[in-house]
Amino acid sequence: MFDIDLWREIFQSINMNRTRSLLSGFTVAFAILLFTILFGIANGLQNTFQEAFGTDANNSIVIFPGKTTKAHKGLQVGRLIQFKSEDREFIKEKYGDKVQFITSKVNKSASASFKGEKNNYQLRGVHPEYMFIENNVVKSGRYINQNDIHNRTKVVVIGKKVEDDLFFKEDPIGKYINLSGIQYKVVGVFTDDEGDSEEAVIYMPITTTQFVYGNNDFIDLIHLTYNPEMKSGEALAFGNAISNSLKKRFDVARSDQRAIRIWNMAQGTEQVDIMTMSLTVIILVIGFGTLIAGIVGISNIMIFIVKERTKEIGIRKALGASPKSIVSIILIESIIITAIAGYIGLLVGVGVLEFVGPSLKEYFIKDPGVSNSLVIGATLTLIIAGAIAGYLPAKKASQIKPIVALRND
């Protein structure tokens, strides 16, 4: 049941001992403030690492053909390796469920025009799976499909930047654009979180690209994603296995590093994971060190508060107050001060991060922030620590005989 007299007494005690209350509150607020800022900066650094990889799939492997640098099986140095569509099928069949998505890719540049508007864009011939590798989002219409691949359909999917440049407010779906003298039907518009650089791209079926630009089966590279359940070490081994298989297929020496080149995201992901883990450990140590300092500070203050109020406790007992009511008053007062101070520390910490956040980008800290649940958890930890720190001496003081408490110096 709510006891208004109890609460009035608690707030009167806080008001009468402003210095003591402010010192207690400052200790908690400062600990939460530092905790919020430290974890906010750590999250900002993690955001920077994630942005460096963009929105592309983080389990990517890209395979590039090159030139041989070593003689092998009687074949000369400097031999050009040329991938074909069948090499994609070879990898897909050989490694089965280890491959999540896989596409061949042909890169070209094209001059695109529509009703007098004209510009140059990157043209990519791909398979439908590329949508999931690049993490394109279809804004309207559809993406390339298997029928387009099979029938060499003259259709394209354009980026939002291309739509803005050529079509303005006109709906491009179903319209025809001219790519270097050939008409293609626009069947879809996509967006990409990486912005204009990736949205100034036109996709078409890879078979159409091969037929129009050379009438051959050549491809520029193979791009795949591996099973996301693979760990970094397994993914690196998988990339090496693909490289060795292709070297054997093209009669390339295993020690030749330039004939077939592998770019494996797992290597970068592993390094980022190590850096992130190291950073998290450092921040946790510093953050919890700050909390421990706050806990020690509030504990010392609570012990001092109980000692200071020993005579008051004696008077209360002499007037008939129960030990339980005496302990309750001290604990509730401690919890109120800690909770209010913790909330103030949280607000100030979040405010500091919001204020200095934009200026921290030049130090590779992007959008620093911290989840409320984490800071509230830290505040609750301090409240519980303060309550325990106050309970033990308060319990002991409440058991002292009134005459002894009144004689306390």
XYZ file of C-alpha atoms in Angstrom:
409
model
C 0.000 0.000 0.000
C 1.308 3.476 -0.904
C 2.536 5.339 2.211
C 2.606 9.068 1.469
C 4.285 9.855 4.792
C 7.148 7.491 3.958
C 7.769 9.156 0.606
C 7.471 12.648 2.096
C 10.070 11.692 4.674
C 12.413 10.321 2.007
C 12.274 13.447 -0.136
C 12.699 15.648 2.938
C 15.820 13.668 3.810
C 17.179 14.126 0.278
C 16.420 17.854 0.372
C 18.014 18.330 3.790
C 21.182 16.537 2.678
C 21.664 18.043 -0.775
C 25.465 17.739 -0.806
C 25.349 14.071 0.138
C 22.616 13.394 -2.429
C 24.475 15.284 -5.154
C 27.696 13.381 -4.489
C 25.850 10.065 -4.637
C 24.054 11.075 -7.835
C 27.178 12.456 -9.501
C 29.037 9.172 -8.991
C 26.256 7.225 -10.709
C 25.612 9.784 -13.466
C 29.304 10.032 -14.364
C 29.689 6.243 -14.527
C 26.644 5.887 -16.830
C 27.800 8.867 -18.922
C 31.228 7.300 -19.570
C 29.652 3.892 -20.164
C 27.269 5.350 -22.778
C 29.974 7.305 -24.616
C 32.444 4.397 -24.698
C 29.944 1.896 -26.084
C 28.574 4.510 -28.484
C 32.048 5.065 -29.958
C 32.600 1.292 -30.189
C 29.339 0.907 -32.119
C 30.387 3.778 -34.385
C 33.623 1.984 -35.261
C 31.705 -1.217 -35.988
C 29.367 0.756 -38.275
C 32.435 2.023 -40.152
C 33.733 -1.522 -40.648
C 30.341 -2.678 -41.925
C 30.057 0.287 -44.291
C 33.470 -0.553 -45.746
C 31.967 -3.809 -47.014
C 28.860 -2.074 -48.317
C 25.618 -3.978 -48.621
C 27.022 -6.719 -50.835
C 26.850 -10.273 -49.526
C 29.629 -10.767 -46.964
C 30.158 -14.386 -48.039
C 31.329 -13.557 -51.572
C 34.067 -15.111 -53.659
C 35.068 -13.533 -56.972
C 37.208 -15.510 -59.436
C 39.217 -13.618 -62.066
C 41.132 -15.098 -65.013
C 44.622 -13.753 -65.714
C 47.871 -14.712 -67.412
C 50.183 -17.557 -66.511
C 53.526 -16.614 -64.980
C 55.004 -20.134 -64.978
C 55.444 -22.780 -67.653
C 53.438 -25.932 -67.010
C 52.974 -29.186 -68.932
C 54.859 -27.782 -71.897
C 52.650 -24.675 -72.069
C 54.378 -21.304 -72.304
C 54.477 -18.423 -69.834
C 52.089 -15.533 -70.502
C 49.213 -17.704 -71.662
C 45.864 -15.897 -71.317
C 43.238 -17.759 -69.312
C 39.736 -17.228 -70.685
C 36.680 -18.298 -68.696
C 33.545 -19.556 -70.440
C 29.978 -20.169 -69.287
C 30.758 -23.849 -68.841
C 33.271 -22.985 -66.096
C 30.421 -21.624 -63.975
C 28.555 -24.884 -64.461
C 31.715 -26.811 -63.559
C 31.980 -25.044 -60.181
C 28.248 -25.312 -59.534
C 28.203 -29.056 -60.156
C 31.489 -29.875 -58.416
C 30.809 -28.070 -55.153
C 27.033 -28.490 -54.890
C 25.596 -27.305 -51.582
C 28.761 -25.386 -50.693
C 27.681 -22.797 -53.269
C 24.740 -20.607 -52.289
C 24.423 -18.394 -55.409
C 26.658 -18.221 -58.472
C 26.718 -16.062 -61.581
C 28.928 -15.445 -64.558
C 29.526 -11.813 -65.365
C 30.395 -9.751 -68.423
C 31.246 -6.075 -67.942
C 30.752 -3.502 -70.681
C 30.135 0.208 -70.990
C 27.224 1.519 -73.032
C 25.721 4.790 -74.147
C 22.033 4.768 -73.166
C 19.414 7.136 -74.571
C 15.685 7.722 -74.253
C 13.709 10.523 -75.939
C 16.705 12.784 -76.382
C 18.221 12.114 -72.959
C 21.585 10.385 -73.169
C 24.326 9.221 -70.817
C 27.032 6.587 -70.399
C 26.562 3.743 -67.942
C 28.156 0.493 -66.863
C 26.491 -2.524 -68.443
C 26.614 -5.891 -66.713
C 25.550 -9.204 -68.162
C 24.569 -11.478 -65.276
C 22.452 -14.425 -64.178
C 19.316 -13.925 -62.012
C 21.265 -15.014 -58.888
C 23.286 -11.806 -59.053
C 20.373 -9.970 -57.445
C 21.056 -11.803 -54.170
C 24.835 -11.483 -54.384
C 24.735 -7.721 -54.957
C 21.689 -7.312 -52.674
C 19.766 -5.312 -55.263
C 16.213 -4.383 -54.301
C 13.620 -4.295 -57.073
C 11.839 -0.945 -56.877
C 9.379 -1.665 -59.674
C 8.885 -4.315 -62.324
C 11.031 -7.433 -62.084
C 14.590 -8.698 -62.250
C 16.208 -10.867 -64.917
C 14.846 -14.442 -64.922
C 15.779 -17.830 -66.370
C 13.541 -17.367 -69.416
C 15.557 -14.262 -70.298
C 18.764 -16.314 -70.028
C 17.411 -19.176 -72.103
C 15.863 -17.007 -74.835
C 18.559 -14.311 -74.945
C 15.806 -11.770 -74.389
C 16.631 -8.128 -75.121
C 15.510 -6.806 -71.767
C 17.284 -4.718 -69.130
C 16.926 -3.839 -65.466
C 18.089 -0.287 -64.745
C 19.314 1.375 -61.572
C 17.415 4.233 -59.965
C 20.085 6.707 -61.087
C 19.534 5.641 -64.694
C 15.793 6.074 -64.200
C 16.277 9.574 -62.792
C 18.672 10.580 -65.584
C 16.697 9.316 -68.563
C 13.060 9.106 -67.550
C 12.517 11.869 -64.978
C 8.972 11.289 -63.665
C 7.949 8.927 -66.463
C 7.463 5.255 -65.600
C 10.242 3.339 -67.418
C 8.630 -0.100 -67.143
C 7.740 -1.349 -70.609
C 9.622 1.461 -72.361
C 12.538 0.873 -74.732
C 15.971 2.418 -74.293
C 18.695 2.570 -76.890
C 21.995 0.994 -75.871
C 24.689 1.740 -78.432
C 22.180 1.499 -81.287
C 20.144 -1.491 -80.040
C 16.680 -1.232 -78.462
C 16.089 -2.987 -75.118
C 12.883 -3.222 -73.127
C 13.058 -1.999 -69.517
C 11.457 -4.660 -67.301
C 12.609 -3.454 -63.887
C 14.171 -0.731 -61.762
C 16.391 -1.547 -58.783
C 17.894 0.331 -55.863
C 21.151 -0.284 -54.020
C 22.166 1.038 -50.594
C 25.635 1.828 -51.925
C 24.136 4.788 -53.771
C 24.666 6.306 -57.202
C 27.793 4.310 -58.040
C 25.793 1.075 -57.990
C 22.515 2.567 -59.181
C 24.133 3.954 -62.369
C 24.249 0.399 -63.727
C 22.206 -1.491 -66.313
C 21.773 -5.266 -66.047
C 20.860 -7.587 -68.903
C 20.815 -11.386 -69.325
C 24.378 -12.619 -69.681
C 23.476 -14.719 -72.727
C 22.159 -11.591 -74.442
C 25.370 -9.723 -73.607
C 27.502 -12.569 -74.969
C 25.479 -12.759 -78.178
C 25.369 -9.007 -78.866
C 28.952 -8.217 -77.830
C 30.997 -10.854 -79.657
C 28.671 -13.764 -80.328
C 30.733 -16.033 -78.068
C 30.564 -17.891 -74.761
C 33.266 -15.876 -72.970
C 32.794 -14.372 -69.505
C 34.883 -11.835 -67.576
C 34.624 -13.401 -64.120
C 32.662 -15.718 -61.858
C 31.003 -14.348 -58.732
C 29.534 -16.637 -56.080
C 28.477 -16.762 -52.457
C 29.343 -19.739 -50.306
C 27.124 -21.448 -47.756
C 26.672 -18.838 -44.985
C 27.012 -21.555 -42.336
C 30.694 -21.878 -43.214
C 33.164 -20.405 -40.747
C 35.932 -18.115 -41.961
C 38.529 -20.893 -42.015
C 36.233 -23.206 -43.951
C 35.404 -20.427 -46.440
C 39.094 -19.708 -47.034
C 39.769 -23.408 -47.608
C 36.803 -23.530 -49.991
C 38.206 -20.619 -52.000
C 41.581 -22.382 -52.262
C 39.859 -25.595 -53.386
C 38.074 -23.738 -56.198
C 41.348 -22.125 -57.252
C 43.148 -25.501 -57.357
C 40.302 -27.123 -59.314
C 40.341 -24.368 -61.942
C 44.131 -24.463 -62.178
C 43.941 -28.178 -62.873
C 41.149 -27.580 -65.402
C 43.230 -24.975 -67.283
C 46.606 -26.751 -66.879
C 48.030 -24.039 -64.616
C 50.803 -24.661 -62.075
C 49.453 -24.682 -58.513
C 52.133 -22.191 -57.463
C 51.080 -19.726 -60.203
C 49.273 -16.964 -58.291
C 48.327 -14.729 -61.222
C 46.755 -17.097 -63.737
C 43.589 -17.539 -61.669
C 43.007 -15.018 -58.905
C 40.568 -15.442 -56.016
C 39.122 -12.573 -53.995
C 37.541 -14.102 -50.912
C 35.446 -11.938 -48.604
C 36.125 -14.409 -45.795
C 39.665 -13.063 -45.480
C 38.441 -9.515 -44.907
C 35.576 -10.723 -42.718
C 38.006 -12.679 -40.551
C 40.212 -9.624 -40.074
C 37.211 -7.407 -39.294
C 35.884 -10.011 -36.826
C 39.243 -10.047 -35.047
C 39.371 -6.250 -34.916
C 35.747 -6.006 -33.774
C 36.249 -8.658 -31.112
C 39.416 -6.971 -29.847
C 37.663 -3.614 -29.787
C 34.651 -5.098 -27.993
C 36.865 -6.705 -25.340
C 38.738 -3.438 -24.769
C 35.506 -1.445 -24.517
C 33.955 -4.056 -22.205
C 36.986 -3.944 -19.912
C 36.952 -0.136 -19.817
C 33.148 0.021 -19.590
C 32.865 -2.488 -16.772
C 35.845 -0.871 -15.095
C 33.863 2.366 -15.138
C 30.844 0.585 -13.681
C 32.941 -1.030 -10.965
C 34.373 2.377 -10.085
C 30.813 3.676 -9.883
C 29.758 0.733 -7.724
C 32.688 1.284 -5.354
C 31.903 4.989 -5.206
C 28.214 4.544 -4.457
C 29.028 1.780 -1.946
C 31.428 4.004 -0.018
C 28.922 6.847 -0.003
C 26.150 4.544 1.249
C 28.339 3.248 4.069
C 29.126 6.833 5.034
C 25.433 7.790 4.833
C 24.409 4.950 7.165
C 27.187 5.799 9.616
C 26.194 9.474 9.541
C 22.581 8.567 10.279
C 23.304 6.181 13.174
C 21.965 8.622 15.757
C 18.882 9.216 13.621
C 18.357 5.474 13.487
C 18.652 5.323 17.296
C 15.984 8.015 17.673
C 13.682 6.192 15.258
C 14.096 2.939 17.196
C 13.475 4.740 20.463
C 10.226 6.070 18.988
C 9.160 2.568 18.025
C 10.311 2.235 14.402
C 10.877 -1.358 13.288
C 14.259 -2.457 11.811
C 12.436 -3.226 8.533
C 11.084 0.327 8.193
C 14.503 1.821 8.948
C 16.201 -0.309 6.267
C 13.401 0.463 3.774
C 13.827 4.238 4.140
C 17.576 4.068 3.450
C 17.216 1.638 0.544
C 14.402 3.537 -1.190
C 16.326 6.786 -0.839
C 19.403 5.124 -2.370
C 17.373 3.659 -5.250
C 15.662 6.983 -6.043
C 18.960 8.889 -6.162
C 20.658 6.197 -8.244
C 17.774 5.845 -10.715
C 17.395 9.596 -11.308
C 21.157 10.124 -11.609
C 21.501 7.134 -13.955
C 18.760 8.488 -16.221
C 20.433 11.902 -16.278
C 23.771 10.260 -17.138
C 22.069 8.351 -19.957
C 20.455 11.493 -21.384
C 23.708 13.456 -21.233
C 25.683 10.584 -22.802
C 23.205 10.187 -25.665
C 23.150 13.965 -26.116
C 26.957 14.096 -26.342
C 26.979 11.316 -28.961
C 24.269 13.094 -30.986
C 26.137 16.405 -30.804
C 29.639 15.190 -31.674
C 28.547 12.272 -33.896
C 28.789 14.096 -37.262
C 32.272 15.440 -36.487
C 33.569 11.950 -35.642
C 33.201 10.682 -39.225
C 36.659 12.028 -40.076
C 38.010 9.726 -37.323
C 36.248 6.704 -38.915
C 33.454 6.657 -36.334
C 30.076 6.525 -38.097
C 26.733 7.074 -36.344
C 27.939 6.414 -32.782
C 25.104 5.258 -30.561
C 24.140 2.767 -27.916
C 21.031 0.722 -27.260
C 18.861 1.908 -24.386
C 18.588 -1.658 -23.073
C 22.352 -1.856 -22.541
C 22.567 1.414 -20.620
C 19.400 0.693 -18.633
C 20.959 -2.642 -17.703
C 24.083 -0.841 -16.500
C 21.955 1.594 -14.497
C 20.032 -1.266 -12.896
C 23.361 -2.867 -12.004
C 24.401 0.296 -10.179
C 21.015 0.527 -8.461
C 21.260 -3.067 -7.238
C 24.879 -2.514 -6.153
C 23.871 0.658 -4.312
C 20.972 -1.139 -2.651
C 23.199 -4.000 -1.506
C 25.860 -1.559 -0.326
C 23.250 0.328 1.668
C 21.406 -2.719 2.938
C 24.288 -4.369 4.771
C 25.313 -1.396 6.964
C 21.665 -0.305 7.320
C 20.695 -3.781 8.511
C 23.562 -3.758 10.974
C 22.709 -0.248 12.230
C 19.013 -1.137 12.600
C 19.955 -3.910 15.037
C 21.917 -1.584 17.349
C 20.226 -0.783 20.651
C 18.849 2.796 20.713
C 21.053 3.837 23.653
C 24.200 2.668 21.823
C 23.147 4.426 18.585
C 22.482 7.699 20.441
C 25.973 7.598 21.968
C 27.612 7.072 18.540
C 30.165 9.715 17.557
